[in-house]
Tab-separated table of C-alpha atoms in Angstrom:
chain	number	residue	atom	x	y	z
A	1	UNK	CA	37.601	67.082	121.624
A	2	UNK	CA	37.316	65.264	118.456
A	3	UNK	CA	34.428	67.528	117.206
A	4	UNK	CA	36.314	70.561	118.135
A	5	UNK	CA	39.269	69.342	116.094
A	6	UNK	CA	36.873	68.445	113.240
A	7	UNK	CA	35.331	71.970	113.372
A	8	UNK	CA	38.747	73.462	112.951
A	9	UNK	CA	39.470	71.421	109.913
A	10	UNK	CA	35.878	71.986	108.608
A	11	UNK	CA	36.570	75.762	108.886
A	12	UNK	CA	39.497	75.546	106.543
A	13	UNK	CA	37.594	73.182	104.208
A	14	UNK	CA	34.404	75.381	103.978
A	15	UNK	CA	36.559	78.478	103.290
A	16	UNK	CA	38.049	76.757	100.515
A	17	UNK	CA	34.775	75.335	99.127
A	18	UNK	CA	33.039	78.611	99.591
A	19	UNK	CA	35.805	80.424	97.793
A	20	UNK	CA	35.545	77.997	94.996
A	21	UNK	CA	31.866	78.190	94.483
A	22	UNK	CA	31.731	81.859	94.903
A	23	UNK	CA	34.107	82.214	91.927
A	24	UNK	CA	32.595	79.266	89.973
A	25	UNK	CA	29.081	80.893	90.174
A	26	UNK	CA	30.444	84.484	89.889
A	27	UNK	CA	28.584	85.693	92.659
A	28	UNK	CA	27.753	89.320	93.386
A	29	UNK	CA	28.071	90.585	96.908
A	30	UNK	CA	24.287	90.026	97.621
A	31	UNK	CA	24.420	86.496	96.141
A	32	UNK	CA	27.597	85.664	98.322
A	33	UNK	CA	25.756	86.812	101.424
A	34	UNK	CA	22.542	84.787	100.638
A	35	UNK	CA	24.655	81.806	99.785
A	36	UNK	CA	26.625	81.957	103.154
A	37	UNK	CA	23.118	82.548	105.006
A	38	UNK	CA	21.656	79.607	103.488
A	39	UNK	CA	24.688	77.462	104.562
A	40	UNK	CA	24.337	78.889	108.041
A	41	UNK	CA	20.705	78.117	108.110
A	42	UNK	CA	21.305	74.519	106.982
A	43	UNK	CA	23.771	73.995	109.777
A	44	UNK	CA	21.380	75.417	112.335
A	45	UNK	CA	18.583	73.158	111.085
A	46	UNK	CA	20.990	70.263	111.076
A	47	UNK	CA	21.903	70.843	114.684
A	48	UNK	CA	18.343	70.979	115.837
A	49	UNK	CA	17.477	67.694	113.825
A	50	UNK	CA	20.517	66.149	115.753
A	51	UNK	CA	19.101	67.506	118.926
A	52	UNK	CA	15.588	66.050	118.326
A	53	UNK	CA	17.119	62.597	117.464
A	54	UNK	CA	19.348	62.767	120.627
A	55	UNK	CA	16.282	63.636	122.599
A	56	UNK	CA	14.433	60.570	121.098
A	57	UNK	CA	17.419	58.364	122.004
A	58	UNK	CA	17.656	59.595	125.490
A	59	UNK	CA	13.893	58.925	126.129
A	60	UNK	CA	13.858	55.440	124.515
A	61	UNK	CA	15.239	52.028	125.463
A	62	UNK	CA	15.602	51.140	121.793
A	63	UNK	CA	16.130	52.572	118.251
A	64	UNK	CA	13.827	51.120	115.765
A	65	UNK	CA	14.436	51.073	112.005
A	66	UNK	CA	11.539	53.682	111.707
A	67	UNK	CA	13.268	55.973	114.144
A	68	UNK	CA	16.391	55.782	112.028
A	69	UNK	CA	14.556	56.360	108.864
A	70	UNK	CA	12.802	59.373	110.176
A	71	UNK	CA	15.971	60.840	111.425
A	72	UNK	CA	17.526	60.321	108.110
A	73	UNK	CA	14.490	61.814	106.360
A	74	UNK	CA	14.607	64.880	108.550
A	75	UNK	CA	18.389	65.430	107.766
A	76	UNK	CA	17.963	65.070	103.932
A	77	UNK	CA	14.957	67.309	104.063
A	78	UNK	CA	17.170	70.104	105.444
A	79	UNK	CA	19.564	69.502	102.523
A	80	UNK	CA	16.890	69.553	99.977
A	81	UNK	CA	15.499	72.776	101.386
A	82	UNK	CA	18.962	74.342	101.225
A	83	UNK	CA	19.188	73.330	97.530
A	84	UNK	CA	15.787	74.933	97.109
A	85	UNK	CA	17.167	78.163	98.911
A	86	UNK	CA	19.999	78.151	96.530
A	87	UNK	CA	17.673	77.907	93.520
A	88	UNK	CA	15.833	81.009	94.746
A	89	UNK	CA	19.089	82.916	95.108
A	90	UNK	CA	20.623	82.161	91.632
A	91	UNK	CA	19.622	82.968	88.181
A	92	UNK	CA	18.382	80.274	85.750
A	93	UNK	CA	21.954	80.186	84.066
A	94	UNK	CA	23.507	79.273	87.400
A	95	UNK	CA	20.937	76.487	88.476
A	96	UNK	CA	22.743	73.611	86.701
A	97	UNK	CA	25.855	74.631	88.580
A	98	UNK	CA	24.084	74.835	91.901
A	99	UNK	CA	22.923	71.467	91.509
A	100	UNK	CA	26.570	70.228	91.489
A	101	UNK	CA	27.175	71.780	95.023
A	102	UNK	CA	28.202	68.993	97.540
A	103	UNK	CA	26.364	70.254	100.649
A	104	UNK	CA	28.130	67.847	102.847
A	105	UNK	CA	31.210	70.123	102.221
A	106	UNK	CA	29.511	72.790	104.180
A	107	UNK	CA	28.031	70.655	107.100
A	108	UNK	CA	29.638	71.924	110.383
A	109	UNK	CA	30.720	68.910	112.508
A	110	UNK	CA	29.434	70.688	115.614
A	111	UNK	CA	25.816	69.753	114.372
A	112	UNK	CA	26.639	66.353	115.869
A	113	UNK	CA	27.246	67.840	119.348
A	114	UNK	CA	23.733	66.732	120.830
A	115	UNK	CA	24.674	63.152	119.944
A	116	UNK	CA	27.528	63.132	122.375
A	117	UNK	CA	25.302	62.800	125.417
A	118	UNK	CA	23.663	59.661	123.824
A	119	UNK	CA	26.754	58.243	122.062
A	120	UNK	CA	26.441	55.067	124.086
A	121	UNK	CA	22.851	54.510	123.206
A	122	UNK	CA	23.616	55.119	119.536
A	123	UNK	CA	26.596	52.743	119.507
A	124	UNK	CA	24.512	49.915	121.446
A	125	UNK	CA	21.553	50.506	118.934
A	126	UNK	CA	24.034	49.743	116.020
A	127	UNK	CA	25.311	46.537	117.861
A	128	UNK	CA	21.673	45.384	118.520
A	129	UNK	CA	20.789	45.253	114.879
A	130	UNK	CA	20.460	41.914	113.211
A	131	UNK	CA	22.749	40.977	110.534
A	132	UNK	CA	21.784	41.702	106.922
A	133	UNK	CA	19.692	38.861	105.595
A	134	UNK	CA	18.823	37.659	109.075
A	135	UNK	CA	15.318	36.212	109.572
A	136	UNK	CA	13.474	37.783	112.490
């Protein structure tokens, strides 16, 4: 229910951010479509990245620091690829502006849906971690 509520808020937030960026970048119709397609592709890839992480959690008894680092790497790779997609869409004069886009404004909270099924494992993994500075 919280994800659905967040998605409704997100839709409004995205529409505002999208309109602001379309105006700020002075996008033509083709660029606007490509911009929206890049955002949609980013969300789709993030969903599948979350699904892969959820599958790992479901099949594992514990979450290692390596697992977490790899999951974060997978997510940031998607964001980096989206910036690359944007740079292919826009002209040189727009690229400095594109670098200022905060992609998290465009992340659909629904990409986290796969994690709902393993939420207890995710919470337990966070609780099992040693405190910072603790010697193992």
